[in-house]
Short mmCIF file of C-alpha atoms and ligand atoms in Angstrom, two decimals:
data_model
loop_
_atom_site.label_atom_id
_atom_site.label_comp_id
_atom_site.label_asym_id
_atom_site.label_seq_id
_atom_site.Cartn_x
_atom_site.Cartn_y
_atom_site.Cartn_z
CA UNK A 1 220.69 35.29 -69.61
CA UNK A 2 223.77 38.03 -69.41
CA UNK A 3 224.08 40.67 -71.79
CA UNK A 4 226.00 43.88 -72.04
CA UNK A 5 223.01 46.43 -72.00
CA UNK A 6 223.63 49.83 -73.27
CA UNK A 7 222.66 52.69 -70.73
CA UNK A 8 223.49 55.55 -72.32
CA UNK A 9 226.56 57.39 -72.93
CA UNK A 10 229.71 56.00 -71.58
CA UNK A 11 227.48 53.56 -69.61
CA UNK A 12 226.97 49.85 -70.58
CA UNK A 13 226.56 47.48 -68.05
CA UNK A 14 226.09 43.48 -67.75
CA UNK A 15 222.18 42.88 -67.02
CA UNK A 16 219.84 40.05 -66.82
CA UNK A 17 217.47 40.01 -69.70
CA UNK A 18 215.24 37.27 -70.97
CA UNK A 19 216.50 34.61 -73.00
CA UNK A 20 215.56 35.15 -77.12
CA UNK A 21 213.07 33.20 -78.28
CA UNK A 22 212.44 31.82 -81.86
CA UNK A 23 210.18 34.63 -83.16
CA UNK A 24 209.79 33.42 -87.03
CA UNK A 25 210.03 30.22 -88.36
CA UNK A 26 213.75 30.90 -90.46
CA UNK A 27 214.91 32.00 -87.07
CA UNK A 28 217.85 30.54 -84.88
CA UNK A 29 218.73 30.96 -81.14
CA UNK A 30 222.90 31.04 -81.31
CA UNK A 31 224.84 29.98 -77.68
CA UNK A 32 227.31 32.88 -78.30
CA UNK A 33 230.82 31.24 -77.64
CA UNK A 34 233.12 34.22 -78.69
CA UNK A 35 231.98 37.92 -79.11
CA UNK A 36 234.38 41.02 -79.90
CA UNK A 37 234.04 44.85 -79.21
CA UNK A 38 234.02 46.70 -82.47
CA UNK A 39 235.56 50.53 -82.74
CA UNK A 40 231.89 51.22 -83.84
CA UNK A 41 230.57 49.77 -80.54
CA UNK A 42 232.73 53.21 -79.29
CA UNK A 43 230.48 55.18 -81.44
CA UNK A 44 227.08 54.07 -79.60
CA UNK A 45 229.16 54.38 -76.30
CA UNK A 46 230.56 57.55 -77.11
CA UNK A 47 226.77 59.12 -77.70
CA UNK A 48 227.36 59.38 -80.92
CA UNK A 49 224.58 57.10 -82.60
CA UNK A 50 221.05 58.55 -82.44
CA UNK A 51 218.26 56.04 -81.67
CA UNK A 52 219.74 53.87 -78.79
CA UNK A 53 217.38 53.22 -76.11
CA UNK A 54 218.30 51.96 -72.27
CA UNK A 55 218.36 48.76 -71.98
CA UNK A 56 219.50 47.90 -75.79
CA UNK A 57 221.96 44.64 -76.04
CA UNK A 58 224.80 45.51 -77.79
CA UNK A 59 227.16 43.77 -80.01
CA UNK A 60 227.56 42.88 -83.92
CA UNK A 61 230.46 40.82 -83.88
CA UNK A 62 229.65 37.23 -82.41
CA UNK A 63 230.00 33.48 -83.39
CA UNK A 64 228.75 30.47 -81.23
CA UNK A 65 226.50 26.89 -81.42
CA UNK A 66 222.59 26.64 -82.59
CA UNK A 67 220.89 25.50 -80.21
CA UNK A 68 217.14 25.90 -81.84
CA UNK A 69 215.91 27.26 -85.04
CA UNK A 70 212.19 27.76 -85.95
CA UNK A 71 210.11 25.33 -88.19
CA UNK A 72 211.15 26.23 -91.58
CA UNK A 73 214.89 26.56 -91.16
CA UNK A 74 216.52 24.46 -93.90
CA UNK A 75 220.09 24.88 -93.43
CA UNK A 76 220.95 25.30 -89.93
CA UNK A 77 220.43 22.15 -87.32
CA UNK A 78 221.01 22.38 -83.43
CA UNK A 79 224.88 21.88 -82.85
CA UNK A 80 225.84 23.75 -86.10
CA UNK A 81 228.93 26.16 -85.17
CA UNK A 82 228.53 28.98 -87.05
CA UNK A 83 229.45 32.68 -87.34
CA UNK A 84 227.29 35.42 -87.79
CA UNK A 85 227.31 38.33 -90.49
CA UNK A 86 226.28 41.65 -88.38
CA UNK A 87 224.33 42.45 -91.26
CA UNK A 88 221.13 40.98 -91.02
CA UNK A 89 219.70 40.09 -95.05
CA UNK A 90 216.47 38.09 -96.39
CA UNK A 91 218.29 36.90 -99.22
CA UNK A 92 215.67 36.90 -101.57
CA UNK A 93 215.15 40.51 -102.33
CA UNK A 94 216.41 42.68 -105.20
CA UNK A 95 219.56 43.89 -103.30
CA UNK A 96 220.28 40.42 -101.89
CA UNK A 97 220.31 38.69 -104.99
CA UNK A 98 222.34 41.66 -106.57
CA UNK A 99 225.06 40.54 -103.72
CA UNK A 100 224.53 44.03 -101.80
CA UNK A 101 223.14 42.22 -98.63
CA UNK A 102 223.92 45.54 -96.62
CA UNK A 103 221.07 46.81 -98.39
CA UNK A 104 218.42 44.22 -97.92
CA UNK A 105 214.77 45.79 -98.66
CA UNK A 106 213.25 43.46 -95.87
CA UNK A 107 215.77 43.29 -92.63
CA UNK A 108 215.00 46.70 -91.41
CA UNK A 109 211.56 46.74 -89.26
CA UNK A 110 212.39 50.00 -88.72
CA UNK A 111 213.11 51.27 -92.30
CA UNK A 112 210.70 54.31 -91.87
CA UNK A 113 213.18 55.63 -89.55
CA UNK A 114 216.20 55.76 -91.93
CA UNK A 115 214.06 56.61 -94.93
CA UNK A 116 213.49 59.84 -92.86
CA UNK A 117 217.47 60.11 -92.72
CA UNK A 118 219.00 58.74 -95.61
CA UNK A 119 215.86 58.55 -98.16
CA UNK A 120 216.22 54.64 -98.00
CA UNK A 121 217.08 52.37 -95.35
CA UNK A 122 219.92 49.86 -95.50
CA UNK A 123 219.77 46.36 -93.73
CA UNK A 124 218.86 45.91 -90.27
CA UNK A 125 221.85 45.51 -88.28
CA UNK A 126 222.83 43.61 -84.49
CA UNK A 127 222.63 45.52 -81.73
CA UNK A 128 223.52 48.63 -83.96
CA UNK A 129 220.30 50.99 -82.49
CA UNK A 130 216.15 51.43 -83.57
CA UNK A 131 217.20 52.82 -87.03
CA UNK A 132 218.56 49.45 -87.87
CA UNK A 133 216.01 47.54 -86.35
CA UNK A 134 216.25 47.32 -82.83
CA UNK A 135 217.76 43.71 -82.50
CA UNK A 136 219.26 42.78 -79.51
CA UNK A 137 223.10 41.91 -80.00
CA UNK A 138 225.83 39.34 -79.56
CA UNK A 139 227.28 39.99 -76.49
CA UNK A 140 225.20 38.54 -74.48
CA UNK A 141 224.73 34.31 -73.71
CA UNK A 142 222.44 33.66 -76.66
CA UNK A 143 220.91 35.82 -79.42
CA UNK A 144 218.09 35.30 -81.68
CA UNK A 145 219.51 34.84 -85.82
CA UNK A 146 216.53 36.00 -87.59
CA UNK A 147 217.11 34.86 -91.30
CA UNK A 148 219.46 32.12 -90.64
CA UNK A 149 218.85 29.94 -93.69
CA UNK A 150 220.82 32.95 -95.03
CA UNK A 151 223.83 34.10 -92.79
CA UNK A 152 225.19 31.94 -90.60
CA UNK A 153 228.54 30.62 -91.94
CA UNK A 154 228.97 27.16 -90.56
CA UNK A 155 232.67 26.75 -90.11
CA UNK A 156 235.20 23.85 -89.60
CA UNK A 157 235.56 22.29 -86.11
CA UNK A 158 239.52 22.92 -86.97
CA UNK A 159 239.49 26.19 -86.77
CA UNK A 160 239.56 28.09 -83.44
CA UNK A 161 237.14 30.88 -82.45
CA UNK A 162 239.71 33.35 -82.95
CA UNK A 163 240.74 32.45 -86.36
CA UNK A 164 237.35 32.95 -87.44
CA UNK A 165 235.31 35.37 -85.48
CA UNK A 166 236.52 39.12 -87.10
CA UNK A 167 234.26 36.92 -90.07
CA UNK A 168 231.52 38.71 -88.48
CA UNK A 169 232.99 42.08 -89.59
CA UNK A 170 236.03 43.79 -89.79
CA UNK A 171 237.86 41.07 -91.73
CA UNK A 172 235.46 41.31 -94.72
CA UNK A 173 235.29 45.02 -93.60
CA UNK A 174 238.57 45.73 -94.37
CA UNK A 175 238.79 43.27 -97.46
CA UNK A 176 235.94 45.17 -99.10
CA UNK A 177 237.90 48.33 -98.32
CA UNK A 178 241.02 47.55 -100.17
CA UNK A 179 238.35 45.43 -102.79
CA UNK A 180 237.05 49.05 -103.61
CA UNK A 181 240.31 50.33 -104.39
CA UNK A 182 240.17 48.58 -107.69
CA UNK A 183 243.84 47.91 -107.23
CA UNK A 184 246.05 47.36 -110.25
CA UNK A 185 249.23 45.67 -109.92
CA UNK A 186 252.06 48.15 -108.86
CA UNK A 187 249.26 50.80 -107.46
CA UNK A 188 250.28 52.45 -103.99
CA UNK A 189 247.26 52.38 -101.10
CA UNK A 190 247.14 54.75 -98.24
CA UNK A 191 245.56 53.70 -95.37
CA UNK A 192 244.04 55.86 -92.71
CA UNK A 193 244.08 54.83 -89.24
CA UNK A 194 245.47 51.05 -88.02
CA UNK A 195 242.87 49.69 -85.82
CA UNK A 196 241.24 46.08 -86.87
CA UNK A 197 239.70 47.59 -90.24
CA UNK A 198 242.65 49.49 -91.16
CA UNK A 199 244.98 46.22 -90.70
CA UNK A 200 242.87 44.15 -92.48
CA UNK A 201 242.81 46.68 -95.37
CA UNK A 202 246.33 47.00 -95.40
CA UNK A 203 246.22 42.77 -95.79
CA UNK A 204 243.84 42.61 -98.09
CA UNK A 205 245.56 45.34 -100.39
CA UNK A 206 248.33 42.92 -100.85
CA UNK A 207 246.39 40.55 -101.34
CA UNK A 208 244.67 42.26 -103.90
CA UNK A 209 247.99 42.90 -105.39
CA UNK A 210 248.95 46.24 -104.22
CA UNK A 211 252.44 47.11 -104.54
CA UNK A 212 252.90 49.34 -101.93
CA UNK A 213 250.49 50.48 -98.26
CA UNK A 214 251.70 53.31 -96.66
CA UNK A 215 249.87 53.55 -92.69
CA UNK A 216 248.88 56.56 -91.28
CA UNK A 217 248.53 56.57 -87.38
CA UNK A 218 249.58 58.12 -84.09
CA UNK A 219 249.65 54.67 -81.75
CA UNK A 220 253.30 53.37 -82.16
CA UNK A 221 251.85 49.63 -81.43
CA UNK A 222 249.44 49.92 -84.00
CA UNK A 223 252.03 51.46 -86.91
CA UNK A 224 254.40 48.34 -85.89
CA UNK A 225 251.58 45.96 -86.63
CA UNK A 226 250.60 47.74 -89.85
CA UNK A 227 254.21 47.70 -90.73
CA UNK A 228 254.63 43.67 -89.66
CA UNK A 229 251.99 43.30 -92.27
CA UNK A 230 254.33 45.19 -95.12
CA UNK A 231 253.33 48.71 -94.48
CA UNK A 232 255.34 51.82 -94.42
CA UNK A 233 254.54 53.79 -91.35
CA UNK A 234 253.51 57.56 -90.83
CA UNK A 235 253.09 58.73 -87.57
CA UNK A 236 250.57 61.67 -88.07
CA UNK A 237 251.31 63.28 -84.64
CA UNK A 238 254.83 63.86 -85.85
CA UNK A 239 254.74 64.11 -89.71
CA UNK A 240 252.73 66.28 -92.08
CA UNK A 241 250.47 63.75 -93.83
CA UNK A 242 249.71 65.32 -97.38
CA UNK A 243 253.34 66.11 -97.73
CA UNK A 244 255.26 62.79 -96.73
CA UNK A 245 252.81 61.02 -99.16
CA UNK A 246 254.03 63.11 -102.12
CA UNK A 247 257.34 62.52 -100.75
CA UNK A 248 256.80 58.36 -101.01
CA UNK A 249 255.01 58.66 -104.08
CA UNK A 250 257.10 60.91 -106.39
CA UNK A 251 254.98 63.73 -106.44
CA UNK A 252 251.73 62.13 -107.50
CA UNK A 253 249.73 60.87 -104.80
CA UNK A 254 248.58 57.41 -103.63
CA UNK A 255 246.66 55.40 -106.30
CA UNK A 256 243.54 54.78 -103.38
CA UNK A 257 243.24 55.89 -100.30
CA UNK A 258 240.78 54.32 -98.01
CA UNK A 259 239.50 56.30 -94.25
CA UNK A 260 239.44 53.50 -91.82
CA UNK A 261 238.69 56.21 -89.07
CA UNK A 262 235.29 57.55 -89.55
CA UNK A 263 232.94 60.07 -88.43
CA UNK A 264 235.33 60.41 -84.99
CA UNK A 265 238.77 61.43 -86.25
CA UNK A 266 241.40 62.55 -84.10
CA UNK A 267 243.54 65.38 -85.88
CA UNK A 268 246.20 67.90 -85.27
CA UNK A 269 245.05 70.61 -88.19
CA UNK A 270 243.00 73.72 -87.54
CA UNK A 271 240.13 71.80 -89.50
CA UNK A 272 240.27 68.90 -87.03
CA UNK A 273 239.87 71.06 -83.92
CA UNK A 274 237.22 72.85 -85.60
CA UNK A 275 235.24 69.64 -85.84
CA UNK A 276 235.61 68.79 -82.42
CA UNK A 277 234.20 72.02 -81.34
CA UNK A 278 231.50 71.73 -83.75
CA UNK A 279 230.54 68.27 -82.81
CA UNK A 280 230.94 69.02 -78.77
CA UNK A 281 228.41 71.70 -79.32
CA UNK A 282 226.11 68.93 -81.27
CA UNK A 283 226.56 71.88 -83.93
CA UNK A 284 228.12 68.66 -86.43
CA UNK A 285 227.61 65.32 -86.26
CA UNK A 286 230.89 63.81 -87.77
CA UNK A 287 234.17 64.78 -87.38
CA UNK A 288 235.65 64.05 -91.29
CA UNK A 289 239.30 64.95 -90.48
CA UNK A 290 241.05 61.96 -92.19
CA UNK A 291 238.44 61.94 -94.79
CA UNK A 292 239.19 65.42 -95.76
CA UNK A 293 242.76 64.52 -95.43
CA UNK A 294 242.22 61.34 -97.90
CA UNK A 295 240.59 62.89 -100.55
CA UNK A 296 242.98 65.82 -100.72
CA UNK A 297 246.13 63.59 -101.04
CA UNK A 298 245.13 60.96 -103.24
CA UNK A 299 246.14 61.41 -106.68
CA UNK A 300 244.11 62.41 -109.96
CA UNK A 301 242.05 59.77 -111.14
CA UNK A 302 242.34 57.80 -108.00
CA UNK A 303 239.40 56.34 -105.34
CA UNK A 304 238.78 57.27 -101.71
CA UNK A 305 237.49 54.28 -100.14
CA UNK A 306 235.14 54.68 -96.85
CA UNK A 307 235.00 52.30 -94.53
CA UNK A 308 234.94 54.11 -91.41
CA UNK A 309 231.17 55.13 -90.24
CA UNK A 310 229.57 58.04 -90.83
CA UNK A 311 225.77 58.75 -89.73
CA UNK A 312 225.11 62.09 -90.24
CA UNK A 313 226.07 65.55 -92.03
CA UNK A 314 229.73 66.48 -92.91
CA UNK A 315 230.85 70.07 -92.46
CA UNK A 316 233.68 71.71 -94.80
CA UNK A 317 233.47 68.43 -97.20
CA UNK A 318 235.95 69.41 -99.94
CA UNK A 319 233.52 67.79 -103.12
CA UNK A 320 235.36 70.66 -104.89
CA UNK A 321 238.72 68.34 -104.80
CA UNK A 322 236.95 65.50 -105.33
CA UNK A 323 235.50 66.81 -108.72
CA UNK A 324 238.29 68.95 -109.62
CA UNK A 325 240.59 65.49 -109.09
CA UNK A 326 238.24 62.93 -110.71
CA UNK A 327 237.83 61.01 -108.00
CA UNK A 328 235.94 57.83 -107.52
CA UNK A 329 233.89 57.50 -103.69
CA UNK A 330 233.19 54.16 -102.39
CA UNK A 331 231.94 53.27 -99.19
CA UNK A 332 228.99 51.39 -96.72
CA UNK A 333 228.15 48.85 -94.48
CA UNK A 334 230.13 46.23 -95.87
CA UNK A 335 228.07 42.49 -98.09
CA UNK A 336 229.42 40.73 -95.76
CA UNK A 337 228.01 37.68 -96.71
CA UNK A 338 229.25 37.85 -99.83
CA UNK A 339 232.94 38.27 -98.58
CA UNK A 340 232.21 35.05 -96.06
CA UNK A 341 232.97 32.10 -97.98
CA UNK A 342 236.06 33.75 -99.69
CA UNK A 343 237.50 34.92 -96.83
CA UNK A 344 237.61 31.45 -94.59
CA UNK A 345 239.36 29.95 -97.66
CA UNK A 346 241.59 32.37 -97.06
CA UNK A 347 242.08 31.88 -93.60
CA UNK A 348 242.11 27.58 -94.00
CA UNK A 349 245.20 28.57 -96.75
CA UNK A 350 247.05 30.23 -94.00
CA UNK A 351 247.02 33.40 -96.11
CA UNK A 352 244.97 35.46 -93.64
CA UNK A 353 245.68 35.28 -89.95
CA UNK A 354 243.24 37.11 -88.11
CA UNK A 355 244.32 36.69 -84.64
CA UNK A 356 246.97 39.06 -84.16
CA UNK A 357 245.11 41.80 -83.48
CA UNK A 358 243.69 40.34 -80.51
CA UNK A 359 244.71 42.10 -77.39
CA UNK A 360 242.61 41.44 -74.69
CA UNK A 361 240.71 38.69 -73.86
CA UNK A 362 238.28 38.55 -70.88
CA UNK A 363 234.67 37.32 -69.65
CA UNK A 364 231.62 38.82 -70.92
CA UNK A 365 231.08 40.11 -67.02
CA UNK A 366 234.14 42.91 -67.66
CA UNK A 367 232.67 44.27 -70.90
CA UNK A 368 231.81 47.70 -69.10
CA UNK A 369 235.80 48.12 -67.82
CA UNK A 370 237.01 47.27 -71.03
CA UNK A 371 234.73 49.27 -73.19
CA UNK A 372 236.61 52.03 -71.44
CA UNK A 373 239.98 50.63 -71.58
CA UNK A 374 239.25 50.23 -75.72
CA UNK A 375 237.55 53.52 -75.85
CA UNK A 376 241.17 55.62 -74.24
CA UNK A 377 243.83 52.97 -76.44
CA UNK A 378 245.01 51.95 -72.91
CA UNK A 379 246.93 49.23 -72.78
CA UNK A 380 247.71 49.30 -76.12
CA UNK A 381 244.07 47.54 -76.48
CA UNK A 382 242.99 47.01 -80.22
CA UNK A 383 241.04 44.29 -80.11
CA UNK A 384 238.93 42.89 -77.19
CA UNK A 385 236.84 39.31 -77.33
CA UNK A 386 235.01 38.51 -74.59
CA UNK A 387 233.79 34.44 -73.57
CA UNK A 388 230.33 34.16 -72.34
CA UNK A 389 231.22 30.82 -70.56
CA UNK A 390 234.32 32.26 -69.18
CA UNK A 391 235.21 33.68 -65.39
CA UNK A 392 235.75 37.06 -64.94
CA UNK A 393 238.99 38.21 -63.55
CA UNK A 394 236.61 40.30 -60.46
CA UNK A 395 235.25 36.51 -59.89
CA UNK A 396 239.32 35.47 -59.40
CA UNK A 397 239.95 34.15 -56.32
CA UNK A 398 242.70 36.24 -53.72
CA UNK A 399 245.89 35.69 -55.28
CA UNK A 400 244.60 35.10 -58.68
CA UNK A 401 243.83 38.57 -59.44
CA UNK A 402 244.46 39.51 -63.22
CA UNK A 403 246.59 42.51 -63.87
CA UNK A 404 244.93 46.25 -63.62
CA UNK A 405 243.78 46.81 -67.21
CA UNK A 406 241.93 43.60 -67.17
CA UNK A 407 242.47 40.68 -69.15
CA UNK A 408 245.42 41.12 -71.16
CA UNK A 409 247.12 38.08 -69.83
ZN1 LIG B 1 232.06 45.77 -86.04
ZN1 LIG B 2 217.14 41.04 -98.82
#
């Protein structure tokens, strides 16, 4: 089969690789139909995530048709059309059946690894890199499901791909995000950065029954879609941050604030270029900018909410304003199963549409050119989903050539 095989950094090509096979008997092989590129694909492209080896399929974000599942699969049967949570969960251990399926004790063949990092190891994770298990991603024809009595959300035959597919991720991503605000009606929400995550959050805090989101970005096309969603917009390459927010919010500070950047934040502050220096120099491994920047403005009392990855160490974290403030910290890999079943009610109610922040669309064949385009915002590209089944616009014949950028027809 085809599969977008990581290479190392900034290199991922399309590769043939041997088809998955049904490994254990809970297992499923999935036709992948639709898969997406998530900003933390950018992060293993970028070099960023330790533990990638050449040759790794990437891709956590995919949805498609069983077309075999081992002997004791119970719930799945060949022609099911399902989506797939990229966290992979046993759903019988402790932190399954306490609905924290990020955390699942048994998904992780590689727990040793993270136990080294992190003391425990979370779930094991698609085509996310050997600390969370080495499994070969979605983009790619077919992918082994391992678990998939537990995961796989069947959905309705009425709903497209793309209304569905960000069910994978960075819908319930985002919807946890704003979920760990703890909103109260009337509260304010900040929201760093606008990509997928942040425009789900800034949904989902509405949703949730915030009052007011206030967007924090530099990308005019993404501010407009955070503000076509009901935010107010701050352009952060033109505005002081911490001061427009006190501005909006009387003095006091948004009631949550939630980082939808993570460990690679762009800034324009001293501390920001001091990251990248740090982190060029592999001195660092996370650049906290908006972090920093999140827990400083929100007000007493409030919660910083993390949804943005971090893997590693953060230099000049200000815990003193945390602590001096009161302020609650959530964050990780997001239950997405939990968030599954909610969520497509959601989007069969019309009250979620998930499509519009698709902007390119393409065969699986131009993943390496528009890993790029994603990775530099150019285009205006936010969201890419590649079709396994489609043609690729380099397969076009003369005349039919799509437009330089790729896809975005
Ligand atoms: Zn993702
Ligand atoms: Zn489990």
């Amino acid at each position: 089969m085809r599969a977008v095989c990581w290479e190392g950094r900034e290199d991922v090509r399309v590769q043939s690789v041997p088809d998955p096979q049904i490994l254990n008997p809970r297992d499923a092989i999935v036709r992948v139909t639709s898969t997406a590129i998530c900003g933390s694909d950018l992060h293993i492209y970028d070099g960023f995530i330790p533990t990638m080896q050449r040759g790794d399929v990437l891709g956590h974000e995919f949805m498609g048709e069983v077309v075999d599942v081992g002997r004791d699969q119970s719930r799945l049967r060949v022609g099911d059309r399902v989506v797939v949570p990229f966290t992979i969960a046993c759903g019988a251990c402790f932190f399954c059946r306490e609905d924290l399926w990020s955390l699942c004790d048994n998904s992780n063949p590689n727990a040793w690894m993270a136990e080294k990092l992190y003391g425990f190891s979370g779930s094991g994770l698609f085509g996310y890199s050997h600390l969370y298990g080495g499994y070969p991603g979605g983009q790619a024809e077919y992918v082994r499901v391992p678990f998939a009595d537990v995961g796989p959300l069947k959905v309705p035959d009425a709903l497209s791909d793309d209304q569905v597919l960000f069910l994978s991720d960075i819908l319930p991503t985002g919807y946890m995000a704003a979920e760990n605000c703890n909103i109260r009606p009337g509260d304010t929400v900040a929201v760093w950065g606008c990509g997928p995550v942040g425009q789900f959050a800034i949904r989902s805090a509405y949703l949730l029954g915030a009052e007011r989101v206030i967007a924090i970005d530099r990308f005019p096309d993404r501010l407009a879609l955070a503000v076509s969603g009901g935010a107010e917009a701050i352009d952060y390459s033109r505005t002081d941050v911490p001061d427009a927010l006190r501005a909006l919010t009387g003095g006091q500070g948004p009631d949550a604030c939630i980082d939808a950047v993570g460990l690679e934040a762009h800034g324009t502050t001293l501390d920001a270029w001091y990251d990248k220096a740090k982190t060029s120099m592999f001195m660092a491994t996370d650049r906290s900018h908006a972090l920093r920047e999140a827990i400083g403005a929100c007000r007493k009392g409030g919660t910083v909410s993390v949804p943005g990855v971090y893997g590693g160490w953060l230099d000049k974290f200000p815990l003193g304003a945390a602590f001096a403030k009161g302020l609650t910290l959530k964050m990780g890999q997001t239950h997405v199963h939990k968030y599954m079943p909610r969520l497509l009610s959601l989007i069969e109610e019309g009250r979620i549409d998930a499509t519009s922040i698709i902007t390119h669309r393409a065969s699986l064949e131009d993943a390496p050119e528009l890993y790029r385009t994603f990775r530099d915002k150019r285009d205006s590209c936010m969201k890419v989903v590649l079709s396994p089944g489609a043609s690729s616009a380099h397969d076009a014949a003369p005349g039919e050539m799509a437009e330089p950028g790729g896809g975005s027809r």
